[in-house]
Short mmCIF file of N, CA and C and ligand atoms in Angstrom, two decimals:
data_model
loop_
_atom_site.label_atom_id
_atom_site.label_comp_id
_atom_site.label_asym_id
_atom_site.label_seq_id
_atom_site.Cartn_x
_atom_site.Cartn_y
_atom_site.Cartn_z
N UNK I 7 4.04 -1.71 -19.47
CA UNK I 7 2.97 -0.85 -18.72
C UNK I 7 3.44 -0.23 -17.57
N UNK I 8 3.14 1.04 -17.39
CA UNK I 8 3.52 1.66 -16.17
C UNK I 8 2.36 2.32 -15.46
N UNK I 9 2.12 2.30 -14.24
CA UNK I 9 1.21 2.98 -13.56
C UNK I 9 1.62 4.14 -12.80
N UNK I 10 0.72 5.36 -13.08
CA UNK I 10 1.02 6.33 -12.50
C UNK I 10 0.10 6.81 -11.27
N UNK I 11 0.62 6.60 -10.28
CA UNK I 11 -0.28 6.47 -8.97
C UNK I 11 -1.07 7.79 -8.73
N UNK I 12 -0.36 8.78 -9.12
CA UNK I 12 -1.07 10.15 -8.86
C UNK I 12 -2.55 10.27 -9.62
N UNK I 13 -2.34 9.56 -10.59
CA UNK I 13 -3.91 9.60 -11.40
C UNK I 13 -4.91 8.90 -10.50
N UNK I 14 -4.56 8.45 -9.46
CA UNK I 14 -5.60 7.58 -8.71
C UNK I 14 -5.74 8.28 -7.25
N UNK I 15 -4.94 9.55 -7.06
CA UNK I 15 -4.86 9.87 -5.67
C UNK I 15 -6.28 10.17 -5.02
N UNK I 16 -7.29 10.50 -5.61
CA UNK I 16 -8.48 10.62 -4.82
C UNK I 16 -9.10 9.50 -4.39
N UNK I 17 -9.10 8.46 -5.10
CA UNK I 17 -9.86 7.21 -4.67
C UNK I 17 -9.09 6.50 -3.61
N UNK I 18 -7.56 6.61 -3.83
CA UNK I 18 -6.80 6.07 -2.54
C UNK I 18 -6.92 6.83 -1.14
N UNK I 19 -6.96 8.02 -1.45
CA UNK I 19 -7.38 9.04 -0.17
C UNK I 19 -8.48 8.65 0.59
N UNK I 20 -9.71 8.42 -0.40
CA UNK I 20 -10.80 8.08 0.28
C UNK I 20 -10.85 6.74 0.99
N UNK I 21 -10.29 5.63 0.25
CA UNK I 21 -9.98 4.49 0.90
C UNK I 21 -9.37 4.61 2.13
N UNK I 22 -8.29 5.17 2.27
CA UNK I 22 -7.49 5.55 3.75
C UNK I 22 -8.42 6.12 4.69
N UNK I 23 -9.28 7.23 4.18
CA UNK I 23 -10.35 7.98 5.14
C UNK I 23 -11.15 6.84 5.57
N UNK I 24 -11.61 6.08 4.72
CA UNK I 24 -12.86 5.34 5.26
C UNK I 24 -12.44 4.20 6.06
N UNK I 25 -11.08 3.73 6.04
CA UNK I 25 -10.69 2.73 7.13
C UNK I 25 -9.64 3.03 8.11
N UNK I 26 -9.40 4.13 8.28
CA UNK I 26 -8.30 4.76 9.10
C UNK I 26 -9.08 5.14 10.41
N UNK I 27 -8.45 4.75 11.56
CA UNK I 27 -9.04 5.33 12.85
C UNK I 27 -8.62 6.65 13.20
N UNK I 28 -7.45 6.99 12.66
CA UNK I 28 -6.84 8.26 13.19
C UNK I 28 -6.36 9.01 11.80
N UNK I 29 -5.72 10.01 11.93
CA UNK I 29 -5.39 10.65 10.52
C UNK I 29 -4.25 10.04 9.88
N UNK I 30 -4.32 9.85 8.43
CA UNK I 30 -3.04 9.47 7.83
C UNK I 30 -3.04 10.15 6.36
N UNK I 31 -1.78 10.51 6.16
CA UNK I 31 -1.55 11.29 4.95
C UNK I 31 -1.08 10.29 3.90
N UNK I 32 -1.42 10.52 2.52
CA UNK I 32 -1.06 9.70 1.61
C UNK I 32 0.22 10.68 0.79
N UNK I 33 1.46 10.13 0.93
CA UNK I 33 2.58 10.49 0.08
C UNK I 33 2.99 9.91 -1.01
N UNK I 34 2.76 10.52 -2.20
CA UNK I 34 3.02 9.71 -3.47
C UNK I 34 4.47 10.49 -4.08
N UNK I 35 5.55 9.64 -4.11
CA UNK I 35 6.72 10.12 -4.07
C UNK I 35 7.59 9.66 -5.10
N UNK I 36 8.54 10.08 -5.72
CA UNK I 36 9.42 9.52 -6.89
C UNK I 36 10.24 8.41 -6.33
N UNK I 37 10.63 8.25 -5.16
CA UNK I 37 11.34 6.89 -4.84
C UNK I 37 11.18 6.99 -3.30
N UNK I 38 10.71 5.94 -2.64
CA UNK I 38 10.56 5.52 -1.23
C UNK I 38 11.81 5.77 -0.29
N UNK I 39 12.89 5.19 -0.95
CA UNK I 39 14.18 5.32 -0.10
C UNK I 39 14.47 6.58 0.17
N UNK I 40 14.69 7.26 -1.11
CA UNK I 40 15.23 8.64 -0.98
C UNK I 40 14.35 9.45 -0.28
N UNK I 41 12.91 9.37 -0.34
CA UNK I 41 12.01 10.06 0.34
C UNK I 41 12.36 9.83 2.07
N UNK I 42 12.44 8.66 2.28
CA UNK I 42 12.69 8.24 3.58
C UNK I 42 14.01 8.87 4.22
N UNK I 43 15.28 8.82 3.30
CA UNK I 43 16.25 9.43 3.84
C UNK I 43 15.95 10.79 4.01
N UNK I 44 15.40 11.55 2.95
CA UNK I 44 15.31 13.17 3.29
C UNK I 44 14.27 13.31 4.38
N UNK I 45 13.62 12.29 4.76
CA UNK I 45 12.76 12.54 6.01
C UNK I 45 13.36 12.00 7.33
N UNK I 46 14.30 11.56 7.27
CA UNK I 46 15.16 10.92 8.45
C UNK I 46 14.21 9.78 8.90
N UNK I 47 13.86 9.09 8.08
CA UNK I 47 13.22 7.66 8.62
C UNK I 47 13.85 6.61 8.13
N UNK I 48 13.73 5.37 8.78
CA UNK I 48 14.38 4.12 8.47
C UNK I 48 13.41 3.33 7.51
N UNK I 49 13.88 2.88 6.45
CA UNK I 49 13.08 2.07 5.44
C UNK I 49 14.11 0.94 4.98
N UNK I 50 13.80 -0.34 5.09
CA UNK I 50 14.58 -1.47 4.59
C UNK I 50 14.43 -1.48 3.21
N UNK I 51 15.60 -1.28 2.46
CA UNK I 51 15.75 -1.56 1.04
C UNK I 51 14.96 -0.42 0.27
N UNK I 52 14.19 -0.61 -0.97
CA UNK I 52 13.62 0.45 -1.70
C UNK I 52 12.19 -0.09 -1.97
N UNK I 53 11.28 -0.20 -1.14
CA UNK I 53 9.95 -0.80 -1.52
C UNK I 53 9.12 -0.02 -2.32
N UNK I 54 8.07 -0.36 -3.07
CA UNK I 54 7.13 0.37 -3.69
C UNK I 54 6.19 1.06 -2.78
N UNK I 55 6.10 0.61 -1.54
CA UNK I 55 5.11 1.43 -0.64
C UNK I 55 5.88 0.97 0.88
N UNK I 56 5.32 1.86 1.62
CA UNK I 56 5.76 1.75 3.23
C UNK I 56 4.58 2.59 3.95
N UNK I 57 4.84 2.36 5.16
CA UNK I 57 3.87 3.08 6.24
C UNK I 57 4.78 3.79 7.32
N UNK I 58 4.38 4.75 7.98
CA UNK I 58 5.17 5.44 9.08
C UNK I 58 4.25 5.89 9.97
N UNK I 59 4.48 5.58 11.36
CA UNK I 59 3.71 5.98 12.43
C UNK I 59 3.74 7.60 12.63
N UNK I 60 3.09 8.24 13.67
CA UNK I 60 3.23 9.54 13.84
C UNK I 60 4.75 10.00 14.00
N UNK I 61 5.05 11.03 13.56
CA UNK I 61 6.43 11.52 13.84
C UNK I 61 6.27 13.11 14.20
N UNK I 62 6.57 13.16 15.50
CA UNK I 62 6.35 14.57 16.07
C UNK I 62 4.99 15.11 15.63
N UNK I 63 5.00 16.30 14.82
CA UNK I 63 3.74 17.09 14.51
C UNK I 63 3.15 16.37 13.30
N UNK I 64 3.92 15.50 12.68
CA UNK I 64 3.32 14.94 11.46
C UNK I 64 2.51 13.80 11.76
N UNK I 65 1.32 13.55 10.96
CA UNK I 65 0.57 12.41 10.89
C UNK I 65 1.16 11.19 10.73
N UNK I 66 0.49 10.03 10.40
CA UNK I 66 0.91 8.89 10.25
C UNK I 66 0.89 9.21 8.55
N UNK I 67 1.69 8.13 7.92
CA UNK I 67 1.71 8.35 6.56
C UNK I 67 1.74 6.89 5.85
N UNK I 68 1.11 6.79 4.61
CA UNK I 68 1.44 5.74 3.85
C UNK I 68 2.20 6.42 2.45
N UNK I 69 3.39 5.84 2.10
CA UNK I 69 4.20 6.56 1.11
C UNK I 69 4.05 5.39 0.09
N UNK I 70 3.79 6.07 -1.06
CA UNK I 70 3.93 5.02 -2.37
C UNK I 70 4.54 5.58 -3.44
N UNK I 71 5.56 4.87 -4.06
CA UNK I 71 6.10 5.22 -5.25
C UNK I 71 5.32 5.76 -6.39
N UNK I 72 5.55 6.88 -7.07
CA UNK I 72 4.80 7.62 -8.05
C UNK I 72 4.34 6.74 -9.23
N UNK I 73 5.36 5.97 -9.94
CA UNK I 73 5.36 5.13 -10.97
C UNK I 73 5.78 3.74 -10.52
N UNK I 74 4.85 2.82 -10.98
CA UNK I 74 5.07 1.42 -10.83
C UNK I 74 5.16 0.65 -12.10
N UNK I 75 6.07 -0.01 -12.22
CA UNK I 75 6.37 -0.91 -13.44
C UNK I 75 5.54 -2.17 -13.37
N UNK I 76 5.33 -2.72 -14.54
CA UNK I 76 4.82 -4.28 -14.75
C UNK I 76 5.66 -5.33 -13.57
N UNK I 77 6.97 -4.94 -13.69
CA UNK I 77 7.82 -5.70 -12.57
C UNK I 77 7.36 -5.67 -11.18
N UNK I 78 7.03 -4.44 -10.90
CA UNK I 78 6.67 -3.92 -9.39
C UNK I 78 5.28 -4.76 -8.99
N UNK I 79 4.41 -4.78 -9.84
CA UNK I 79 2.95 -5.24 -9.94
C UNK I 79 3.16 -6.76 -9.77
N UNK I 80 4.00 -7.36 -10.74
CA UNK I 80 4.21 -8.81 -10.76
C UNK I 80 4.86 -9.38 -9.30
N UNK I 81 5.47 -8.55 -8.63
CA UNK I 81 6.06 -8.94 -7.47
C UNK I 81 5.22 -9.09 -6.49
N UNK I 82 4.31 -7.99 -6.43
CA UNK I 82 3.30 -8.16 -5.31
C UNK I 82 2.31 -9.31 -5.63
N UNK I 83 1.77 -9.39 -6.94
CA UNK I 83 0.91 -10.27 -7.09
C UNK I 83 1.27 -11.71 -6.96
N UNK I 84 2.63 -12.08 -7.25
CA UNK I 84 3.42 -13.09 -7.10
C UNK I 84 3.32 -13.72 -5.57
N UNK I 85 3.57 -12.57 -4.82
CA UNK I 85 3.49 -12.92 -3.26
C UNK I 85 1.95 -13.42 -3.04
N UNK I 86 0.99 -12.62 -3.52
CA UNK I 86 -0.36 -13.01 -3.17
C UNK I 86 -0.80 -14.20 -3.81
N UNK I 87 -0.28 -14.66 -5.02
CA UNK I 87 -0.59 -15.86 -5.55
C UNK I 87 -0.05 -17.12 -4.67
N UNK I 88 1.03 -16.57 -4.08
CA UNK I 88 1.79 -17.79 -3.46
C UNK I 88 1.09 -18.05 -2.17
N UNK I 89 0.18 -16.92 -1.58
CA UNK I 89 -0.36 -17.10 -0.38
C UNK I 89 -1.82 -17.58 -0.64
N UNK I 90 -2.19 -18.02 -1.98
CA UNK I 90 -3.45 -18.62 -2.28
C UNK I 90 -4.55 -17.70 -2.81
N UNK I 91 -4.16 -16.26 -3.03
CA UNK I 91 -5.34 -15.44 -3.35
C UNK I 91 -5.39 -15.24 -4.90
N UNK I 92 -5.68 -16.50 -5.46
CA UNK I 92 -5.67 -16.61 -6.91
C UNK I 92 -7.07 -15.67 -7.60
N UNK I 93 -7.93 -15.81 -6.80
CA UNK I 93 -9.34 -15.31 -7.24
C UNK I 93 -8.91 -13.60 -7.26
N UNK I 94 -8.31 -13.14 -6.19
CA UNK I 94 -8.18 -11.76 -5.92
C UNK I 94 -7.21 -11.22 -7.07
N UNK I 95 -6.20 -12.01 -7.19
CA UNK I 95 -4.91 -11.51 -7.89
C UNK I 95 -5.71 -11.49 -9.73
N UNK I 96 -6.53 -12.34 -9.86
CA UNK I 96 -6.94 -12.48 -11.21
C UNK I 96 -7.84 -11.04 -11.42
N UNK I 97 -8.51 -10.73 -10.48
CA UNK I 97 -9.30 -9.34 -10.46
C UNK I 97 -8.45 -8.11 -10.55
N UNK I 98 -7.25 -8.31 -9.67
CA UNK I 98 -6.50 -7.25 -9.60
C UNK I 98 -5.62 -6.85 -10.87
N UNK I 99 -5.51 -8.14 -11.55
CA UNK I 99 -4.61 -8.08 -12.99
C UNK I 99 -5.43 -7.08 -13.85
N UNK I 100 -6.73 -7.44 -13.56
CA UNK I 100 -7.77 -6.78 -14.75
C UNK I 100 -7.94 -5.16 -14.12
N UNK I 101 -7.85 -4.86 -13.00
CA UNK I 101 -8.41 -3.81 -12.29
C UNK I 101 -7.18 -3.11 -11.29
N UNK I 102 -6.31 -2.25 -12.28
CA UNK I 102 -5.28 -1.55 -11.48
C UNK I 102 -5.75 -0.69 -10.39
N UNK I 103 -6.99 -0.44 -10.36
CA UNK I 103 -7.47 0.62 -9.25
C UNK I 103 -7.55 -0.23 -7.86
N UNK I 104 -8.00 -1.65 -8.21
CA UNK I 104 -8.16 -2.30 -6.97
C UNK I 104 -6.87 -2.86 -6.63
N UNK I 105 -6.07 -2.86 -7.54
CA UNK I 105 -4.43 -3.20 -7.03
C UNK I 105 -4.04 -2.24 -6.24
N UNK I 106 -4.07 -0.86 -6.42
CA UNK I 106 -3.58 0.23 -5.83
C UNK I 106 -4.61 0.44 -4.44
N UNK I 107 -5.65 0.28 -4.35
CA UNK I 107 -6.40 0.30 -3.10
C UNK I 107 -5.86 -0.64 -2.20
N UNK I 108 -5.77 -2.00 -2.76
CA UNK I 108 -5.23 -2.96 -1.57
C UNK I 108 -3.82 -2.60 -1.33
N UNK I 109 -2.91 -1.99 -2.17
CA UNK I 109 -1.53 -1.74 -1.66
C UNK I 109 -1.66 -0.62 -0.54
N UNK I 110 -2.64 0.42 -0.57
CA UNK I 110 -2.59 1.55 0.52
C UNK I 110 -3.33 0.74 1.61
N UNK I 111 -4.03 -0.14 1.46
CA UNK I 111 -4.73 -0.80 2.65
C UNK I 111 -3.78 -1.79 3.25
N UNK I 112 -2.93 -2.22 2.79
CA UNK I 112 -2.10 -3.28 3.06
C UNK I 112 -1.14 -2.34 3.93
N UNK I 113 -0.74 -1.18 3.55
CA UNK I 113 0.07 -0.19 4.40
C UNK I 113 -0.57 0.19 5.51
N UNK I 114 -1.56 0.56 5.31
CA UNK I 114 -2.61 0.93 6.55
C UNK I 114 -2.97 -0.09 7.46
N UNK I 115 -2.83 -1.45 7.02
CA UNK I 115 -3.19 -2.40 8.04
C UNK I 115 -1.64 -2.34 9.10
N UNK I 116 -0.53 -2.01 8.58
CA UNK I 116 0.64 -2.07 9.52
C UNK I 116 0.32 -1.00 10.62
N UNK I 117 -0.07 -0.07 10.18
CA UNK I 117 -0.44 1.16 11.08
C UNK I 117 -1.47 0.93 12.00
N UNK I 118 -2.57 0.46 11.60
CA UNK I 118 -3.59 0.20 12.58
C UNK I 118 -3.67 -0.88 13.24
N UNK I 119 -2.79 -1.80 13.17
CA UNK I 119 -2.66 -2.98 13.93
C UNK I 119 -1.54 -3.22 14.47
N UNK I 120 -0.31 -2.24 14.32
CA UNK I 120 0.74 -2.19 14.80
C UNK I 120 1.57 -3.56 14.32
N UNK I 121 1.44 -3.87 13.33
CA UNK I 121 1.97 -5.24 12.73
C UNK I 121 3.27 -4.79 12.04
N UNK I 122 4.51 -5.44 12.36
CA UNK I 122 5.65 -5.34 11.63
C UNK I 122 5.65 -6.32 10.41
N UNK I 123 7.00 -6.38 9.71
CA UNK I 123 7.14 -6.79 8.60
C UNK I 123 7.02 -8.32 8.22
N UNK I 124 6.97 -9.06 9.59
CA UNK I 124 6.80 -10.51 9.80
C UNK I 124 5.35 -10.84 9.57
N UNK I 125 4.26 -9.72 9.52
CA UNK I 125 2.89 -9.73 9.35
C UNK I 125 2.44 -9.60 7.91
N UNK I 126 3.05 -9.79 6.79
CA UNK I 126 2.61 -9.38 5.79
C UNK I 126 1.38 -10.12 5.16
N UNK I 127 1.28 -11.39 5.57
CA UNK I 127 -0.07 -12.18 5.13
C UNK I 127 -1.24 -11.65 6.01
N UNK I 128 -1.03 -11.28 7.21
CA UNK I 128 -2.25 -10.73 7.99
C UNK I 128 -2.50 -9.36 7.50
N UNK I 129 -1.40 -8.48 6.85
CA UNK I 129 -1.69 -7.16 6.23
C UNK I 129 -2.67 -7.36 5.01
N UNK I 130 -2.34 -8.41 4.20
CA UNK I 130 -3.14 -8.73 3.00
C UNK I 130 -4.46 -9.18 3.26
N UNK I 131 -4.60 -10.03 4.35
CA UNK I 131 -6.08 -10.43 4.62
C UNK I 131 -6.65 -9.25 5.09
N UNK I 132 -6.15 -8.38 5.99
CA UNK I 132 -7.04 -7.22 6.46
C UNK I 132 -7.39 -6.39 5.21
N UNK I 133 -6.46 -6.21 4.43
CA UNK I 133 -6.68 -5.29 3.29
C UNK I 133 -7.81 -5.95 2.43
N UNK I 134 -7.85 -7.08 2.13
CA UNK I 134 -8.96 -7.83 1.15
C UNK I 134 -10.23 -7.81 1.95
N UNK I 135 -10.22 -8.02 3.31
CA UNK I 135 -11.61 -7.84 4.00
C UNK I 135 -12.19 -6.52 3.72
N UNK I 136 -11.35 -5.48 3.70
CA UNK I 136 -11.87 -4.03 3.71
C UNK I 136 -12.28 -3.78 2.17
N UNK I 137 -11.43 -4.24 1.23
CA UNK I 137 -11.79 -4.03 -0.13
C UNK I 137 -13.07 -4.58 -0.54
N UNK I 138 -13.51 -5.64 0.19
CA UNK I 138 -14.72 -6.10 -0.10
C UNK I 138 -16.05 -5.64 0.77
N UNK I 139 -15.59 -4.98 1.60
CA UNK I 139 -16.67 -4.39 2.45
C UNK I 139 -17.35 -3.42 2.00
ZN1 LIG M 15 3.77 -4.97 4.45
#
């Protein structure tokens, strides 16, 4: 099964608007690493999603790969299971939109809190708190 993120653009944009304190754009791109290279920003590896602070005239951005595979989903869900979010991941396995909302909120958490890559668990908690709100 493959997820087409663009099919859910509206709900994801409204999720970001609801929880962002400043403008943030949602970029749905074929490949995050290639997009980063083309836009002269540094991204480690080739993640399914990332976030970027303000760049010159451009607003902050949450960048998500357009197509997500079963393996991409399992990677994220596995990390969440490992940190004890069994109940949430059970829901997310049944509800792909919830998975995607959490994914963009996780990236927004990096921006809103200035949290680096060492704060993955904090970003997950921040996102779950807002999903439930
Ligand atoms: Zn993160």
